[in-house]
Amino acid sequence: MQLNQFRFLVAVEQYGSISRAAQDLYISQSTVSLALINLEEELGTTILNRSKRGVSFTTEGKAVLARAKAIIEEVDALLATGFNSDELTGEVRIGGSSHFCMNIITDVMIQVKRQYPGLYVLTQRQYIKDIIKAVAQKELDLGFINFNALNESDIITELHRYHLEYKQIFQDRQCICVGKNHPLCGKKQIAFSELLQYDLVSLAFKMDELTYNFFKQRGYQREVVSINDLANLRKYVASTEAMLIMPEKEIENSNRTYSVQLCKLDVPEFDVTMSVGWLHHGDHPMTPPEQKVIELLERESQRFQDMNS
């Protein structure tokens, strides 16, 4: 008997069908069906009446459903119980949507390693929509993401669709930067038309589509050069006349880390704000380890802002 079986049962009651419950949980219908069949076999009773018109609960099923809700409530309350922070144990799985986010997550991991030996933070970098889906499916416990104003409405729609909680920690702005020897470096208020002759490079396998479209709509006709390693990407930008889009504070921070220096361009037509924050599944309370990771994320984010202000 597993807790997920009880959660599936509650979802079936909420949506009136196994297929709709599976859609809301973002798992396959067969997974939910098999889990509930196994539960019926374990309990030795029929929980659901199944027909072409949907499902309904048997008398015994209603009693099981009531117990399932009580069990879920007790488990969620237990997970939300605060324990002595020195005794935090377990693991927290968190996804970062960019190199920028991964830098802060890594600082958090170092602090956790030093202060809480029994707590493990497991992390991976993914595209933002993959993180959203993974948190919704509980493959990740948390996400730490950044997204710009060009795709904000799309991201917010996805968060609402998956019933996720998002808290913005701070705002930044996207900047176009180049190497120190670039012809435009140091020039005041650059017109967008002056950028059209230079290559764009991206750390991702594919530049954010809306950002790329922003350039194309203003006459940019070049392809994006992708280099999936930040040190080599910076080397490429510094050695050519290519352009890189980065968060403003990350440019300042990374210039202290890398020997290759980048220069921010002042392009009034490219005025794109960026939101940075964490996300969590809104349907259940955070565990104490998750709360601690969030606390450290917010603290490190504040330190990052103060250092680069």
Coordinates of C-alpha atoms in Angstrom, one line a residue:
M1 CA 0.0 0.0 0.0
Q2 CA 1.4 3.4 -1.0
L3 CA 0.6 7.0 -0.3
N4 CA 0.4 7.7 -4.1
Q5 CA -2.6 5.3 -4.3
F6 CA -4.5 7.4 -1.8
R7 CA -3.6 10.6 -3.7
F8 CA -4.8 9.0 -6.9
L9 CA -8.1 8.1 -5.2
V10 CA -8.6 11.6 -4.0
A11 CA -7.9 13.0 -7.5
V12 CA -10.4 10.5 -9.0
E13 CA -13.1 11.9 -6.7
Q14 CA -12.2 15.4 -7.5
Y15 CA -12.4 15.0 -11.3
G16 CA -14.9 12.2 -11.6
S17 CA -12.8 10.0 -13.9
I18 CA -9.5 8.2 -13.9
S19 CA -8.4 9.8 -17.2
R20 CA -9.0 13.4 -15.9
A21 CA -7.2 12.6 -12.7
A22 CA -4.3 11.3 -14.6
Q23 CA -4.2 14.4 -16.7
D24 CA -4.1 16.6 -13.6
L25 CA -1.3 14.5 -12.1
Y26 CA 0.5 14.5 -15.4
I27 CA 1.0 10.8 -15.4
S28 CA -0.4 8.0 -17.6
Q29 CA -4.0 6.8 -17.2
S30 CA -2.7 3.2 -17.0
T31 CA -0.5 4.1 -14.1
V32 CA -3.5 5.4 -12.1
S33 CA -5.7 2.5 -13.1
L34 CA -3.2 -0.1 -12.2
A35 CA -2.4 1.5 -8.8
L36 CA -6.1 1.6 -7.9
I37 CA -6.6 -2.0 -9.0
N38 CA -3.7 -3.1 -6.8
L39 CA -5.2 -1.1 -3.9
E40 CA -8.5 -2.9 -4.4
E41 CA -6.7 -6.3 -4.4
E42 CA -4.8 -5.4 -1.2
L43 CA -7.9 -4.3 0.6
G44 CA -10.0 -7.2 -0.8
T45 CA -12.9 -5.0 -1.8
T46 CA -14.2 -3.0 -4.8
I47 CA -13.6 0.7 -4.4
L48 CA -14.8 2.0 -7.8
N49 CA -17.7 1.2 -10.1
R50 CA -16.3 1.5 -13.6
S51 CA -18.4 2.1 -16.7
K52 CA -18.2 3.9 -20.1
R53 CA -19.7 7.0 -18.4
G54 CA -16.9 7.2 -15.8
V55 CA -16.4 5.9 -12.3
S56 CA -18.3 6.2 -9.0
F57 CA -17.4 5.1 -5.5
T58 CA -18.9 2.0 -4.0
T59 CA -20.1 2.2 -0.3
E60 CA -16.8 0.5 0.7
G61 CA -15.0 2.9 -1.6
K62 CA -16.4 5.9 0.1
A63 CA -15.1 4.6 3.4
V64 CA -11.7 4.0 1.9
L65 CA -11.7 7.5 0.4
A66 CA -12.5 9.0 3.8
R67 CA -9.6 7.1 5.4
A68 CA -7.3 8.0 2.5
K69 CA -8.0 11.8 3.0
A70 CA -7.3 11.4 6.7
I71 CA -4.0 9.6 6.0
I72 CA -2.9 12.2 3.5
E73 CA -3.8 15.0 5.9
E74 CA -1.8 13.4 8.7
V75 CA 1.2 12.7 6.4
D76 CA 1.2 16.3 5.1
A77 CA 1.0 17.6 8.7
L78 CA 3.9 15.4 9.7
L79 CA 6.0 16.6 6.8
A80 CA 5.3 20.2 7.7
T81 CA 6.4 19.7 11.3
G82 CA 9.5 21.7 12.2
F83 CA 12.4 19.8 13.7
N84 CA 15.7 20.9 15.1
S85 CA 17.6 22.2 12.1
D86 CA 20.8 20.4 13.2
E87 CA 18.9 17.1 12.7
L88 CA 17.7 17.8 9.2
T89 CA 18.1 14.6 7.1
G90 CA 17.0 13.3 3.7
E91 CA 17.3 14.8 0.3
V92 CA 15.9 17.7 -1.6
R93 CA 15.8 17.5 -5.4
I94 CA 16.0 20.9 -7.1
G95 CA 16.3 22.0 -10.7
G96 CA 18.0 25.1 -12.0
S97 CA 17.0 26.7 -15.3
S98 CA 20.2 28.5 -16.1
H99 CA 23.9 28.8 -15.4
F100 CA 23.0 31.8 -13.4
C101 CA 20.6 29.8 -11.2
M102 CA 23.0 26.9 -10.8
N103 CA 25.6 29.3 -9.4
I104 CA 23.3 30.2 -6.5
I105 CA 22.2 26.6 -6.0
T106 CA 25.8 25.4 -5.8
D107 CA 26.5 28.0 -3.0
V108 CA 23.4 26.6 -1.2
M109 CA 24.7 23.0 -1.6
I110 CA 28.0 24.0 -0.1
Q111 CA 26.3 25.5 2.9
V112 CA 24.1 22.5 3.4
K113 CA 27.1 20.2 3.1
R114 CA 28.9 22.1 5.9
Q115 CA 25.9 22.6 8.3
Y116 CA 23.6 19.6 7.8
P117 CA 25.6 16.4 7.2
G118 CA 22.5 14.3 6.9
L119 CA 20.8 16.5 4.3
Y120 CA 21.6 16.0 0.6
V121 CA 20.7 18.5 -2.1
L122 CA 20.6 16.9 -5.5
T123 CA 20.5 19.2 -8.5
Q124 CA 20.3 19.2 -12.2
R125 CA 20.1 21.9 -14.9
Q126 CA 17.1 21.7 -17.2
Y127 CA 15.0 23.9 -19.4
I128 CA 12.5 25.9 -17.5
K129 CA 9.4 24.1 -18.8
D130 CA 11.0 20.8 -18.0
I131 CA 11.6 21.9 -14.4
I132 CA 8.0 23.1 -14.1
K133 CA 6.7 19.7 -15.4
A134 CA 9.2 17.8 -13.1
V135 CA 8.0 19.7 -10.0
A136 CA 4.4 19.1 -11.0
Q137 CA 5.1 15.3 -11.3
K138 CA 7.1 15.4 -8.1
E139 CA 10.2 14.2 -9.8
L140 CA 11.8 17.4 -8.4
D141 CA 10.9 18.9 -5.0
L142 CA 11.8 22.5 -5.9
G143 CA 12.8 24.6 -8.9
F144 CA 15.0 27.7 -9.0
I145 CA 14.2 29.6 -12.2
N146 CA 14.7 32.8 -14.0
F147 CA 12.6 34.0 -16.9
N148 CA 12.3 37.3 -18.8
A149 CA 9.4 39.6 -19.6
L150 CA 9.2 38.2 -23.1
N151 CA 8.1 34.8 -21.9
E152 CA 6.5 35.8 -18.6
S153 CA 2.9 35.2 -19.6
D154 CA 3.7 31.8 -21.0
I155 CA 5.6 30.7 -17.9
I156 CA 2.9 32.1 -15.5
T157 CA 0.3 30.2 -17.5
E158 CA 2.3 27.0 -17.1
L159 CA 2.7 27.5 -13.4
H160 CA -1.1 28.0 -13.0
R161 CA -1.8 25.0 -15.2
Y162 CA 0.3 22.7 -13.0
H163 CA -1.0 24.3 -9.7
L164 CA 2.5 25.4 -8.7
E165 CA 3.5 28.0 -6.2
Y166 CA 6.1 30.6 -7.4
K167 CA 7.8 33.2 -5.3
Q168 CA 9.9 35.9 -6.9
I169 CA 13.0 36.6 -4.9
F170 CA 14.4 39.5 -7.0
Q171 CA 14.3 41.2 -10.4
D172 CA 17.2 41.7 -12.8
R173 CA 17.4 42.8 -16.4
Q174 CA 18.7 41.1 -19.5
C175 CA 21.7 42.7 -21.0
I176 CA 23.6 42.4 -24.3
C177 CA 27.3 42.1 -23.6
V178 CA 30.5 41.8 -25.7
G179 CA 34.2 41.4 -25.3
K180 CA 36.2 44.4 -24.1
N181 CA 37.7 44.9 -27.6
H182 CA 34.4 44.9 -29.4
P183 CA 33.7 48.0 -31.6
L184 CA 30.6 48.9 -29.6
C185 CA 32.1 48.5 -26.2
G186 CA 32.0 51.8 -24.3
K187 CA 29.7 53.5 -26.8
K188 CA 26.8 55.3 -25.3
Q189 CA 23.2 54.4 -26.2
I190 CA 23.5 51.9 -29.1
A191 CA 20.7 51.7 -31.7
F192 CA 19.4 48.2 -32.2
S193 CA 20.3 48.5 -35.9
E194 CA 24.0 48.6 -34.9
L195 CA 23.7 45.0 -33.6
L196 CA 22.5 43.4 -36.8
Q197 CA 25.9 42.6 -38.2
Y198 CA 27.2 40.7 -35.2
D199 CA 26.7 37.0 -34.2
L200 CA 24.6 36.1 -31.2
V201 CA 25.9 33.2 -29.0
S202 CA 24.0 31.2 -26.5
L203 CA 25.0 28.9 -23.6
A204 CA 21.8 26.8 -24.2
F205 CA 21.4 24.3 -27.0
K206 CA 18.9 26.7 -28.4
M207 CA 18.3 30.3 -27.6
D208 CA 15.0 31.2 -26.0
E209 CA 12.7 31.4 -28.9
L210 CA 10.9 34.6 -27.9
T211 CA 14.2 36.4 -27.3
Y212 CA 15.4 35.2 -30.8
N213 CA 12.2 36.4 -32.3
F214 CA 12.6 39.8 -30.6
F215 CA 15.9 40.1 -32.6
K216 CA 14.4 38.7 -35.9
Q217 CA 11.5 41.1 -35.8
R218 CA 13.9 43.9 -35.8
G219 CA 15.8 42.7 -38.8
Y220 CA 18.3 40.2 -37.3
Q221 CA 19.0 37.5 -39.9
R222 CA 21.9 35.5 -38.5
E223 CA 21.8 32.1 -36.8
V224 CA 22.6 31.7 -33.1
V225 CA 26.0 30.1 -32.2
S226 CA 25.6 27.6 -29.4
I227 CA 28.5 26.7 -27.1
N228 CA 27.5 24.6 -24.1
D229 CA 30.4 25.6 -21.8
L230 CA 30.6 29.1 -20.2
A231 CA 34.3 29.4 -20.1
N232 CA 34.7 28.6 -23.8
L233 CA 31.6 30.8 -24.6
R234 CA 33.2 33.8 -23.0
K235 CA 36.5 33.0 -24.8
Y236 CA 34.6 33.0 -28.1
V237 CA 32.8 36.3 -27.4
A238 CA 36.1 38.0 -26.3
S239 CA 37.9 36.7 -29.3
T240 CA 35.3 37.6 -31.9
E241 CA 32.8 40.3 -32.4
A242 CA 29.9 38.2 -31.1
M243 CA 27.2 39.2 -28.6
L244 CA 26.0 37.3 -25.5
I245 CA 22.7 37.9 -23.6
M246 CA 23.1 37.6 -19.8
P247 CA 21.5 38.9 -16.6
E248 CA 23.1 42.2 -15.7
K249 CA 24.1 41.1 -12.2
E250 CA 25.6 37.9 -13.5
I251 CA 27.8 39.8 -15.9
E252 CA 29.2 41.8 -12.9
N253 CA 29.6 38.6 -10.8
S254 CA 31.3 36.5 -13.6
N255 CA 33.7 39.3 -14.5
R256 CA 35.2 38.8 -11.0
T257 CA 35.4 35.0 -11.6
Y258 CA 36.8 34.8 -15.1
S259 CA 39.9 36.3 -16.6
V260 CA 38.0 37.1 -19.8
Q261 CA 36.1 40.3 -19.2
L262 CA 32.7 41.2 -20.8
C263 CA 31.3 44.7 -21.4
K264 CA 27.6 45.6 -21.1
L265 CA 26.1 47.5 -24.0
D266 CA 23.5 50.2 -23.4
V267 CA 20.7 49.4 -25.9
P268 CA 17.5 51.3 -24.9
E269 CA 15.4 49.2 -27.4
F270 CA 16.4 46.0 -25.6
D271 CA 14.8 46.7 -22.2
V272 CA 13.9 43.3 -20.9
T273 CA 13.3 42.7 -17.1
M274 CA 13.9 39.2 -15.6
S275 CA 12.3 37.5 -12.6
V276 CA 14.3 35.1 -10.4
G277 CA 12.6 32.9 -7.8
W278 CA 11.7 29.4 -6.6
L279 CA 8.8 27.2 -7.3
H280 CA 7.1 24.3 -5.4
H281 CA 4.1 22.1 -5.8
G282 CA 1.3 24.1 -4.3
D283 CA -0.9 21.1 -3.3
H284 CA 1.2 20.0 -0.3
P285 CA 3.2 21.8 2.4
M286 CA 7.0 22.0 2.3
T287 CA 9.0 19.6 4.3
P288 CA 11.6 21.1 6.8
P289 CA 14.5 20.2 4.5
E290 CA 12.7 22.0 1.6
Q291 CA 12.1 25.0 3.8
K292 CA 15.7 25.1 4.8
V293 CA 16.9 25.0 1.1
I294 CA 14.4 27.8 0.3
E295 CA 15.7 29.9 3.2
L296 CA 19.3 29.4 2.0
L297 CA 18.3 30.2 -1.6
E298 CA 16.7 33.5 -0.5
R299 CA 19.7 34.3 1.7
E300 CA 22.2 33.6 -1.1
S301 CA 20.1 35.5 -3.6
Q302 CA 20.2 38.5 -1.3
R303 CA 23.9 38.2 -0.9
F304 CA 24.3 38.0 -4.6
Q305 CA 22.3 41.2 -5.1
D306 CA 24.2 43.1 -2.4
M307 CA 27.5 42.0 -3.9
N308 CA 26.5 43.2 -7.3
S309 CA 24.6 46.4 -6.5

